[in-house]
Amino acid sequence: MAEAQGESLTSLLGDDEAKLAEKVIEEINLEVTGKVKSKIAAFQKVFSEKDEPEQARRKRESVLLAEQLCHQEHHRVECPACKSVATVQGDKYGREQIENTGDEIIVRQSVIPTKFSCKACDLTLSGYSELIVANIADHFTNRVHYTPEEFYELVDPNDREVMDSYAEDNGYYNFSND
Ligand SMILES: [Zn+2]
């Protein structure tokens, strides 16, 4: 965090404190990495020991569930343990991008993933750092489609920020094209 803001821990803290803090961060990182890697390995092993029809059945169910969850603010990723289709969900950040196509209104928002779950092998991971270790921490865009009627019912006209964002995005036609 400190580095992202262009300052090293050393400039924020004294030399000794900085060394200690860096050591602690390193230890936490190693601990998370070790914990996540052994968890993935354990679930991989359990899954690989199931017979093939059972593996196939679980993979199919996982695909179907991911398909549903996609419409509920989840994002599809490959499970790091069993390679089935699984999903992540997380915290929204930044401003909503609102696009009005005439027939429908599409609201997009960036999400930082913080939770992973796989229906096929039952692996779950929690926290951005765990997801980074598992290589499934890419930020994604949530996209929700509304009919104009649904949308106007949803927006509180007293909510200045949303109304301004809507007006601005529609005025400039400045849409993200993910
Ligand atoms: Zn899995």
mmCIF file with all atom_site columns, C-alpha atoms and ligand atoms in Angstrom:
data_model
loop_
_atom_site.group_PDB
_atom_site.id
_atom_site.type_symbol
_atom_site.label_atom_id
_atom_site.label_alt_id
_atom_site.label_comp_id
_atom_site.label_asym_id
_atom_site.label_entity_id
_atom_site.label_seq_id
_atom_site.pdbx_PDB_ins_code
_atom_site.Cartn_x
_atom_site.Cartn_y
_atom_site.Cartn_z
_atom_site.occupancy
_atom_site.B_iso_or_equiv
_atom_site.pdbx_formal_charge
_atom_site.auth_seq_id
_atom_site.auth_comp_id
_atom_site.auth_asym_id
_atom_site.auth_atom_id
_atom_site.pdbx_PDB_model_num
ATOM   1   C  CA . MET A 1 1   ? 0.000   0.000   0.000   1.00 0.00 ? 1   MET A CA 1
ATOM   2   C  CA . ALA A 1 2   ? 2.724   2.419   1.020   1.00 0.00 ? 2   ALA A CA 1
ATOM   3   C  CA . GLU A 1 3   ? 4.694   1.637   -2.112  1.00 0.00 ? 3   GLU A CA 1
ATOM   4   C  CA . ALA A 1 4   ? 1.683   2.166   -4.340  1.00 0.00 ? 4   ALA A CA 1
ATOM   5   C  CA . GLN A 1 5   ? 1.528   5.697   -3.013  1.00 0.00 ? 5   GLN A CA 1
ATOM   6   C  CA . GLY A 1 6   ? 5.118   6.310   -4.030  1.00 0.00 ? 6   GLY A CA 1
ATOM   7   C  CA . GLU A 1 7   ? 6.645   6.099   -0.601  1.00 0.00 ? 7   GLU A CA 1
ATOM   8   C  CA . SER A 1 8   ? 8.668   3.282   0.841   1.00 0.00 ? 8   SER A CA 1
ATOM   9   C  CA . LEU A 1 9   ? 8.130   2.060   4.372   1.00 0.00 ? 9   LEU A CA 1
ATOM   10  C  CA . THR A 1 10  ? 11.557  3.436   5.193   1.00 0.00 ? 10  THR A CA 1
ATOM   11  C  CA . SER A 1 11  ? 10.492  6.999   4.466   1.00 0.00 ? 11  SER A CA 1
ATOM   12  C  CA . LEU A 1 12  ? 7.273   6.566   6.426   1.00 0.00 ? 12  LEU A CA 1
ATOM   13  C  CA . LEU A 1 13  ? 8.852   4.887   9.421   1.00 0.00 ? 13  LEU A CA 1
ATOM   14  C  CA . GLY A 1 14  ? 12.324  4.918   10.841  1.00 0.00 ? 14  GLY A CA 1
ATOM   15  C  CA . ASP A 1 15  ? 14.914  2.479   9.484   1.00 0.00 ? 15  ASP A CA 1
ATOM   16  C  CA . ASP A 1 16  ? 14.516  -0.162  12.190  1.00 0.00 ? 16  ASP A CA 1
ATOM   17  C  CA . GLU A 1 17  ? 10.737  -0.013  12.257  1.00 0.00 ? 17  GLU A CA 1
ATOM   18  C  CA . ALA A 1 18  ? 10.665  -0.262  8.472   1.00 0.00 ? 18  ALA A CA 1
ATOM   19  C  CA . LYS A 1 19  ? 12.838  -3.364  8.479   1.00 0.00 ? 19  LYS A CA 1
ATOM   20  C  CA . LEU A 1 20  ? 10.639  -4.951  11.088  1.00 0.00 ? 20  LEU A CA 1
ATOM   21  C  CA . ALA A 1 21  ? 7.442   -4.035  9.231   1.00 0.00 ? 21  ALA A CA 1
ATOM   22  C  CA . GLU A 1 22  ? 8.817   -5.394  5.960   1.00 0.00 ? 22  GLU A CA 1
ATOM   23  C  CA . LYS A 1 23  ? 9.791   -8.607  7.689   1.00 0.00 ? 23  LYS A CA 1
ATOM   24  C  CA . VAL A 1 24  ? 6.310   -8.982  9.146   1.00 0.00 ? 24  VAL A CA 1
ATOM   25  C  CA . ILE A 1 25  ? 4.678   -8.340  5.753   1.00 0.00 ? 25  ILE A CA 1
ATOM   26  C  CA . GLU A 1 26  ? 7.002   -10.883 4.165   1.00 0.00 ? 26  GLU A CA 1
ATOM   27  C  CA . GLU A 1 27  ? 6.102   -13.455 6.811   1.00 0.00 ? 27  GLU A CA 1
ATOM   28  C  CA . ILE A 1 28  ? 2.388   -12.840 6.336   1.00 0.00 ? 28  ILE A CA 1
ATOM   29  C  CA . ASN A 1 29  ? 2.822   -13.213 2.576   1.00 0.00 ? 29  ASN A CA 1
ATOM   30  C  CA . LEU A 1 30  ? 4.728   -16.461 3.004   1.00 0.00 ? 30  LEU A CA 1
ATOM   31  C  CA . GLU A 1 31  ? 2.113   -17.713 5.436   1.00 0.00 ? 31  GLU A CA 1
ATOM   32  C  CA . VAL A 1 32  ? -0.786  -16.896 3.078   1.00 0.00 ? 32  VAL A CA 1
ATOM   33  C  CA . THR A 1 33  ? 1.075   -18.374 0.114   1.00 0.00 ? 33  THR A CA 1
ATOM   34  C  CA . GLY A 1 34  ? 1.842   -21.583 1.983   1.00 0.00 ? 34  GLY A CA 1
ATOM   35  C  CA . LYS A 1 35  ? -1.672  -21.907 3.365   1.00 0.00 ? 35  LYS A CA 1
ATOM   36  C  CA . VAL A 1 36  ? -3.380  -21.298 0.009   1.00 0.00 ? 36  VAL A CA 1
ATOM   37  C  CA . LYS A 1 37  ? -1.049  -23.576 -1.956  1.00 0.00 ? 37  LYS A CA 1
ATOM   38  C  CA . SER A 1 38  ? -1.486  -26.481 0.431   1.00 0.00 ? 38  SER A CA 1
ATOM   39  C  CA . LYS A 1 39  ? -5.257  -25.960 0.515   1.00 0.00 ? 39  LYS A CA 1
ATOM   40  C  CA . ILE A 1 40  ? -5.426  -26.052 -3.294  1.00 0.00 ? 40  ILE A CA 1
ATOM   41  C  CA . ALA A 1 41  ? -3.230  -29.172 -3.372  1.00 0.00 ? 41  ALA A CA 1
ATOM   42  C  CA . ALA A 1 42  ? -5.446  -30.905 -0.788  1.00 0.00 ? 42  ALA A CA 1
ATOM   43  C  CA . PHE A 1 43  ? -8.684  -30.208 -2.722  1.00 0.00 ? 43  PHE A CA 1
ATOM   44  C  CA . GLN A 1 44  ? -6.995  -31.210 -5.980  1.00 0.00 ? 44  GLN A CA 1
ATOM   45  C  CA . LYS A 1 45  ? -6.040  -34.547 -4.440  1.00 0.00 ? 45  LYS A CA 1
ATOM   46  C  CA . VAL A 1 46  ? -9.516  -35.260 -3.032  1.00 0.00 ? 46  VAL A CA 1
ATOM   47  C  CA . PHE A 1 47  ? -11.122 -34.388 -6.372  1.00 0.00 ? 47  PHE A CA 1
ATOM   48  C  CA . SER A 1 48  ? -8.706  -36.529 -8.398  1.00 0.00 ? 48  SER A CA 1
ATOM   49  C  CA . GLU A 1 49  ? -9.488  -39.510 -6.164  1.00 0.00 ? 49  GLU A CA 1
ATOM   50  C  CA . LYS A 1 50  ? -13.187 -39.459 -7.065  1.00 0.00 ? 50  LYS A CA 1
ATOM   51  C  CA . ASP A 1 51  ? -14.178 -41.771 -9.901  1.00 0.00 ? 51  ASP A CA 1
ATOM   52  C  CA . GLU A 1 52  ? -14.566 -40.292 -13.369 1.00 0.00 ? 52  GLU A CA 1
ATOM   53  C  CA . PRO A 1 53  ? -18.384 -40.205 -13.630 1.00 0.00 ? 53  PRO A CA 1
ATOM   54  C  CA . GLU A 1 54  ? -18.498 -38.420 -10.280 1.00 0.00 ? 54  GLU A CA 1
ATOM   55  C  CA . GLN A 1 55  ? -15.901 -35.880 -11.436 1.00 0.00 ? 55  GLN A CA 1
ATOM   56  C  CA . ALA A 1 56  ? -17.840 -35.301 -14.665 1.00 0.00 ? 56  ALA A CA 1
ATOM   57  C  CA . ARG A 1 57  ? -21.128 -34.893 -12.783 1.00 0.00 ? 57  ARG A CA 1
ATOM   58  C  CA . ARG A 1 58  ? -19.600 -32.355 -10.424 1.00 0.00 ? 58  ARG A CA 1
ATOM   59  C  CA . LYS A 1 59  ? -18.013 -30.411 -13.282 1.00 0.00 ? 59  LYS A CA 1
ATOM   60  C  CA . ARG A 1 60  ? -21.388 -30.249 -15.086 1.00 0.00 ? 60  ARG A CA 1
ATOM   61  C  CA . GLU A 1 61  ? -23.165 -28.994 -11.968 1.00 0.00 ? 61  GLU A CA 1
ATOM   62  C  CA . SER A 1 62  ? -20.463 -26.423 -11.430 1.00 0.00 ? 62  SER A CA 1
ATOM   63  C  CA . VAL A 1 63  ? -20.894 -25.082 -14.979 1.00 0.00 ? 63  VAL A CA 1
ATOM   64  C  CA . LEU A 1 64  ? -24.663 -24.764 -14.469 1.00 0.00 ? 64  LEU A CA 1
ATOM   65  C  CA . LEU A 1 65  ? -24.266 -23.027 -11.121 1.00 0.00 ? 65  LEU A CA 1
ATOM   66  C  CA . ALA A 1 66  ? -21.669 -20.594 -12.537 1.00 0.00 ? 66  ALA A CA 1
ATOM   67  C  CA . GLU A 1 67  ? -24.081 -19.791 -15.361 1.00 0.00 ? 67  GLU A CA 1
ATOM   68  C  CA . GLN A 1 68  ? -26.727 -18.772 -12.787 1.00 0.00 ? 68  GLN A CA 1
ATOM   69  C  CA . LEU A 1 69  ? -24.330 -16.930 -10.497 1.00 0.00 ? 69  LEU A CA 1
ATOM   70  C  CA . CYS A 1 70  ? -23.019 -14.875 -13.413 1.00 0.00 ? 70  CYS A CA 1
ATOM   71  C  CA . HIS A 1 71  ? -26.291 -12.996 -13.283 1.00 0.00 ? 71  HIS A CA 1
ATOM   72  C  CA . GLN A 1 72  ? -25.874 -12.420 -9.564  1.00 0.00 ? 72  GLN A CA 1
ATOM   73  C  CA . GLU A 1 73  ? -22.678 -10.394 -9.560  1.00 0.00 ? 73  GLU A CA 1
ATOM   74  C  CA . HIS A 1 74  ? -20.310 -13.349 -9.784  1.00 0.00 ? 74  HIS A CA 1
ATOM   75  C  CA . HIS A 1 75  ? -17.578 -13.763 -12.358 1.00 0.00 ? 75  HIS A CA 1
ATOM   76  C  CA . ARG A 1 76  ? -16.427 -17.049 -13.888 1.00 0.00 ? 76  ARG A CA 1
ATOM   77  C  CA . VAL A 1 77  ? -12.885 -18.303 -13.322 1.00 0.00 ? 77  VAL A CA 1
ATOM   78  C  CA . GLU A 1 78  ? -11.154 -21.666 -13.621 1.00 0.00 ? 78  GLU A CA 1
ATOM   79  C  CA . CYS A 1 79  ? -10.862 -23.448 -10.288 1.00 0.00 ? 79  CYS A CA 1
ATOM   80  C  CA . PRO A 1 80  ? -7.165  -23.586 -9.350  1.00 0.00 ? 80  PRO A CA 1
ATOM   81  C  CA . ALA A 1 81  ? -7.646  -27.051 -7.834  1.00 0.00 ? 81  ALA A CA 1
ATOM   82  C  CA . CYS A 1 82  ? -9.956  -29.074 -10.091 1.00 0.00 ? 82  CYS A CA 1
ATOM   83  C  CA . LYS A 1 83  ? -10.002 -26.851 -13.240 1.00 0.00 ? 83  LYS A CA 1
ATOM   84  C  CA . SER A 1 84  ? -13.803 -26.754 -13.274 1.00 0.00 ? 84  SER A CA 1
ATOM   85  C  CA . VAL A 1 85  ? -15.751 -23.600 -13.982 1.00 0.00 ? 85  VAL A CA 1
ATOM   86  C  CA . ALA A 1 86  ? -16.093 -21.736 -10.695 1.00 0.00 ? 86  ALA A CA 1
ATOM   87  C  CA . THR A 1 87  ? -16.812 -18.158 -9.691  1.00 0.00 ? 87  THR A CA 1
ATOM   88  C  CA . VAL A 1 88  ? -15.456 -15.216 -7.732  1.00 0.00 ? 88  VAL A CA 1
ATOM   89  C  CA . GLN A 1 89  ? -17.339 -12.303 -6.255  1.00 0.00 ? 89  GLN A CA 1
ATOM   90  C  CA . GLY A 1 90  ? -16.103 -9.198  -4.536  1.00 0.00 ? 90  GLY A CA 1
ATOM   91  C  CA . ASP A 1 91  ? -16.341 -5.536  -3.681  1.00 0.00 ? 91  ASP A CA 1
ATOM   92  C  CA . LYS A 1 92  ? -17.407 -2.878  -6.140  1.00 0.00 ? 92  LYS A CA 1
ATOM   93  C  CA . TYR A 1 93  ? -15.218 0.167   -6.541  1.00 0.00 ? 93  TYR A CA 1
ATOM   94  C  CA . GLY A 1 94  ? -15.143 3.296   -8.628  1.00 0.00 ? 94  GLY A CA 1
ATOM   95  C  CA . ARG A 1 95  ? -18.000 4.917   -10.419 1.00 0.00 ? 95  ARG A CA 1
ATOM   96  C  CA . GLU A 1 96  ? -20.801 3.165   -12.229 1.00 0.00 ? 96  GLU A CA 1
ATOM   97  C  CA . GLN A 1 97  ? -20.787 3.463   -15.997 1.00 0.00 ? 97  GLN A CA 1
ATOM   98  C  CA . ILE A 1 98  ? -24.327 3.773   -17.246 1.00 0.00 ? 98  ILE A CA 1
ATOM   99  C  CA . GLU A 1 99  ? -25.183 3.139   -20.879 1.00 0.00 ? 99  GLU A CA 1
ATOM   100 C  CA . ASN A 1 100 ? -28.620 3.741   -22.329 1.00 0.00 ? 100 ASN A CA 1
ATOM   101 C  CA . THR A 1 101 ? -29.170 1.792   -25.541 1.00 0.00 ? 101 THR A CA 1
ATOM   102 C  CA . GLY A 1 102 ? -32.797 2.904   -25.817 1.00 0.00 ? 102 GLY A CA 1
ATOM   103 C  CA . ASP A 1 103 ? -34.250 -0.561  -25.182 1.00 0.00 ? 103 ASP A CA 1
ATOM   104 C  CA . GLU A 1 104 ? -32.263 -1.205  -22.087 1.00 0.00 ? 104 GLU A CA 1
ATOM   105 C  CA . ILE A 1 105 ? -29.960 0.400   -19.597 1.00 0.00 ? 105 ILE A CA 1
ATOM   106 C  CA . ILE A 1 106 ? -26.672 -1.303  -18.856 1.00 0.00 ? 106 ILE A CA 1
ATOM   107 C  CA . VAL A 1 107 ? -24.880 -0.508  -15.617 1.00 0.00 ? 107 VAL A CA 1
ATOM   108 C  CA . ARG A 1 108 ? -21.214 -1.486  -15.391 1.00 0.00 ? 108 ARG A CA 1
ATOM   109 C  CA . GLN A 1 109 ? -19.038 -1.357  -12.343 1.00 0.00 ? 109 GLN A CA 1
ATOM   110 C  CA . SER A 1 110 ? -15.516 -2.528  -11.529 1.00 0.00 ? 110 SER A CA 1
ATOM   111 C  CA . VAL A 1 111 ? -15.135 -5.247  -8.924  1.00 0.00 ? 111 VAL A CA 1
ATOM   112 C  CA . ILE A 1 112 ? -12.130 -6.383  -6.931  1.00 0.00 ? 112 ILE A CA 1
ATOM   113 C  CA . PRO A 1 113 ? -12.598 -10.107 -6.240  1.00 0.00 ? 113 PRO A CA 1
ATOM   114 C  CA . THR A 1 114 ? -12.443 -11.221 -2.608  1.00 0.00 ? 114 THR A CA 1
ATOM   115 C  CA . LYS A 1 115 ? -14.241 -14.576 -2.505  1.00 0.00 ? 115 LYS A CA 1
ATOM   116 C  CA . PHE A 1 116 ? -13.837 -17.728 -4.540  1.00 0.00 ? 116 PHE A CA 1
ATOM   117 C  CA . SER A 1 117 ? -15.909 -20.854 -4.470  1.00 0.00 ? 117 SER A CA 1
ATOM   118 C  CA . CYS A 1 118 ? -15.978 -24.024 -6.557  1.00 0.00 ? 118 CYS A CA 1
ATOM   119 C  CA . LYS A 1 119 ? -19.009 -26.266 -6.521  1.00 0.00 ? 119 LYS A CA 1
ATOM   120 C  CA . ALA A 1 120 ? -17.140 -29.171 -8.119  1.00 0.00 ? 120 ALA A CA 1
ATOM   121 C  CA . CYS A 1 121 ? -14.413 -29.688 -5.513  1.00 0.00 ? 121 CYS A CA 1
ATOM   122 C  CA . ASP A 1 122 ? -15.843 -27.450 -2.721  1.00 0.00 ? 122 ASP A CA 1
ATOM   123 C  CA . LEU A 1 123 ? -12.702 -25.313 -2.534  1.00 0.00 ? 123 LEU A CA 1
ATOM   124 C  CA . THR A 1 124 ? -13.327 -21.845 -1.119  1.00 0.00 ? 124 THR A CA 1
ATOM   125 C  CA . LEU A 1 125 ? -10.867 -18.984 -0.726  1.00 0.00 ? 125 LEU A CA 1
ATOM   126 C  CA . SER A 1 126 ? -11.453 -15.719 1.025   1.00 0.00 ? 126 SER A CA 1
ATOM   127 C  CA . GLY A 1 127 ? -9.622  -12.403 0.841   1.00 0.00 ? 127 GLY A CA 1
ATOM   128 C  CA . TYR A 1 128 ? -7.875  -10.652 -2.043  1.00 0.00 ? 128 TYR A CA 1
ATOM   129 C  CA . SER A 1 129 ? -4.436  -11.907 -0.963  1.00 0.00 ? 129 SER A CA 1
ATOM   130 C  CA . GLU A 1 130 ? -5.567  -15.544 -1.067  1.00 0.00 ? 130 GLU A CA 1
ATOM   131 C  CA . LEU A 1 131 ? -7.021  -14.982 -4.531  1.00 0.00 ? 131 LEU A CA 1
ATOM   132 C  CA . ILE A 1 132 ? -3.750  -13.410 -5.700  1.00 0.00 ? 132 ILE A CA 1
ATOM   133 C  CA . VAL A 1 133 ? -1.825  -16.506 -4.613  1.00 0.00 ? 133 VAL A CA 1
ATOM   134 C  CA . ALA A 1 134 ? -4.360  -18.692 -6.448  1.00 0.00 ? 134 ALA A CA 1
ATOM   135 C  CA . ASN A 1 135 ? -3.982  -16.512 -9.556  1.00 0.00 ? 135 ASN A CA 1
ATOM   136 C  CA . ILE A 1 136 ? -7.687  -15.696 -9.768  1.00 0.00 ? 136 ILE A CA 1
ATOM   137 C  CA . ALA A 1 137 ? -7.585  -12.096 -8.569  1.00 0.00 ? 137 ALA A CA 1
ATOM   138 C  CA . ASP A 1 138 ? -8.130  -10.258 -11.863 1.00 0.00 ? 138 ASP A CA 1
ATOM   139 C  CA . HIS A 1 139 ? -10.487 -7.351  -11.423 1.00 0.00 ? 139 HIS A CA 1
ATOM   140 C  CA . PHE A 1 140 ? -13.650 -7.692  -13.429 1.00 0.00 ? 140 PHE A CA 1
ATOM   141 C  CA . THR A 1 141 ? -16.602 -5.640  -14.559 1.00 0.00 ? 141 THR A CA 1
ATOM   142 C  CA . ASN A 1 142 ? -20.072 -6.300  -13.301 1.00 0.00 ? 142 ASN A CA 1
ATOM   143 C  CA . ARG A 1 143 ? -22.730 -5.749  -15.925 1.00 0.00 ? 143 ARG A CA 1
ATOM   144 C  CA . VAL A 1 144 ? -26.408 -5.490  -15.037 1.00 0.00 ? 144 VAL A CA 1
ATOM   145 C  CA . HIS A 1 145 ? -29.102 -5.010  -17.675 1.00 0.00 ? 145 HIS A CA 1
ATOM   146 C  CA . TYR A 1 146 ? -32.299 -3.148  -16.828 1.00 0.00 ? 146 TYR A CA 1
ATOM   147 C  CA . THR A 1 147 ? -35.343 -2.179  -18.794 1.00 0.00 ? 147 THR A CA 1
ATOM   148 C  CA . PRO A 1 148 ? -35.793 1.618   -18.648 1.00 0.00 ? 148 PRO A CA 1
ATOM   149 C  CA . GLU A 1 149 ? -38.825 1.059   -16.363 1.00 0.00 ? 149 GLU A CA 1
ATOM   150 C  CA . GLU A 1 150 ? -36.856 -1.084  -13.937 1.00 0.00 ? 150 GLU A CA 1
ATOM   151 C  CA . PHE A 1 151 ? -34.012 1.384   -13.938 1.00 0.00 ? 151 PHE A CA 1
ATOM   152 C  CA . TYR A 1 152 ? -36.053 4.485   -13.175 1.00 0.00 ? 152 TYR A CA 1
ATOM   153 C  CA . GLU A 1 153 ? -37.789 2.687   -10.357 1.00 0.00 ? 153 GLU A CA 1
ATOM   154 C  CA . LEU A 1 154 ? -34.396 1.775   -8.978  1.00 0.00 ? 154 LEU A CA 1
ATOM   155 C  CA . VAL A 1 155 ? -32.807 5.206   -9.041  1.00 0.00 ? 155 VAL A CA 1
ATOM   156 C  CA . ASP A 1 156 ? -33.687 7.513   -6.231  1.00 0.00 ? 156 ASP A CA 1
ATOM   157 C  CA . PRO A 1 157 ? -34.062 10.960  -7.841  1.00 0.00 ? 157 PRO A CA 1
ATOM   158 C  CA . ASN A 1 158 ? -32.662 12.428  -4.617  1.00 0.00 ? 158 ASN A CA 1
ATOM   159 C  CA . ASP A 1 159 ? -29.410 10.529  -5.118  1.00 0.00 ? 159 ASP A CA 1
ATOM   160 C  CA . ARG A 1 160 ? -27.379 13.302  -6.760  1.00 0.00 ? 160 ARG A CA 1
ATOM   161 C  CA . GLU A 1 161 ? -24.343 11.202  -7.506  1.00 0.00 ? 161 GLU A CA 1
ATOM   162 C  CA . VAL A 1 162 ? -26.169 8.537   -9.469  1.00 0.00 ? 162 VAL A CA 1
ATOM   163 C  CA . MET A 1 163 ? -28.266 11.092  -11.316 1.00 0.00 ? 163 MET A CA 1
ATOM   164 C  CA . ASP A 1 164 ? -25.214 13.190  -12.212 1.00 0.00 ? 164 ASP A CA 1
ATOM   165 C  CA . SER A 1 165 ? -23.315 10.133  -13.344 1.00 0.00 ? 165 SER A CA 1
ATOM   166 C  CA . TYR A 1 166 ? -26.264 9.094   -15.471 1.00 0.00 ? 166 TYR A CA 1
ATOM   167 C  CA . ALA A 1 167 ? -26.653 12.524  -17.028 1.00 0.00 ? 167 ALA A CA 1
ATOM   168 C  CA . GLU A 1 168 ? -22.957 12.843  -17.705 1.00 0.00 ? 168 GLU A CA 1
ATOM   169 C  CA . ASP A 1 169 ? -22.509 9.401   -19.192 1.00 0.00 ? 169 ASP A CA 1
ATOM   170 C  CA . ASN A 1 170 ? -25.478 9.896   -21.460 1.00 0.00 ? 170 ASN A CA 1
ATOM   171 C  CA . GLY A 1 171 ? -24.441 13.409  -22.416 1.00 0.00 ? 171 GLY A CA 1
ATOM   172 C  CA . TYR A 1 172 ? -20.969 12.434  -23.539 1.00 0.00 ? 172 TYR A CA 1
ATOM   173 C  CA . TYR A 1 173 ? -21.652 8.896   -24.774 1.00 0.00 ? 173 TYR A CA 1
ATOM   174 C  CA . ASN A 1 174 ? -18.447 7.958   -23.059 1.00 0.00 ? 174 ASN A CA 1
ATOM   175 C  CA . PHE A 1 175 ? -18.905 4.231   -22.599 1.00 0.00 ? 175 PHE A CA 1
ATOM   176 C  CA . SER A 1 176 ? -16.407 1.644   -21.539 1.00 0.00 ? 176 SER A CA 1
ATOM   177 C  CA . ASN A 1 177 ? -16.122 -1.072  -24.161 1.00 0.00 ? 177 ASN A CA 1
ATOM   178 C  CA . ASP A 1 178 ? -15.040 -4.090  -22.190 1.00 0.00 ? 178 ASP A CA 1
HETATM 179 ZN ZN . ZN  B 2 .   ? -12.694 -26.895 -7.929  1.00 0.00 ? 1   ZN  B ZN 1
#
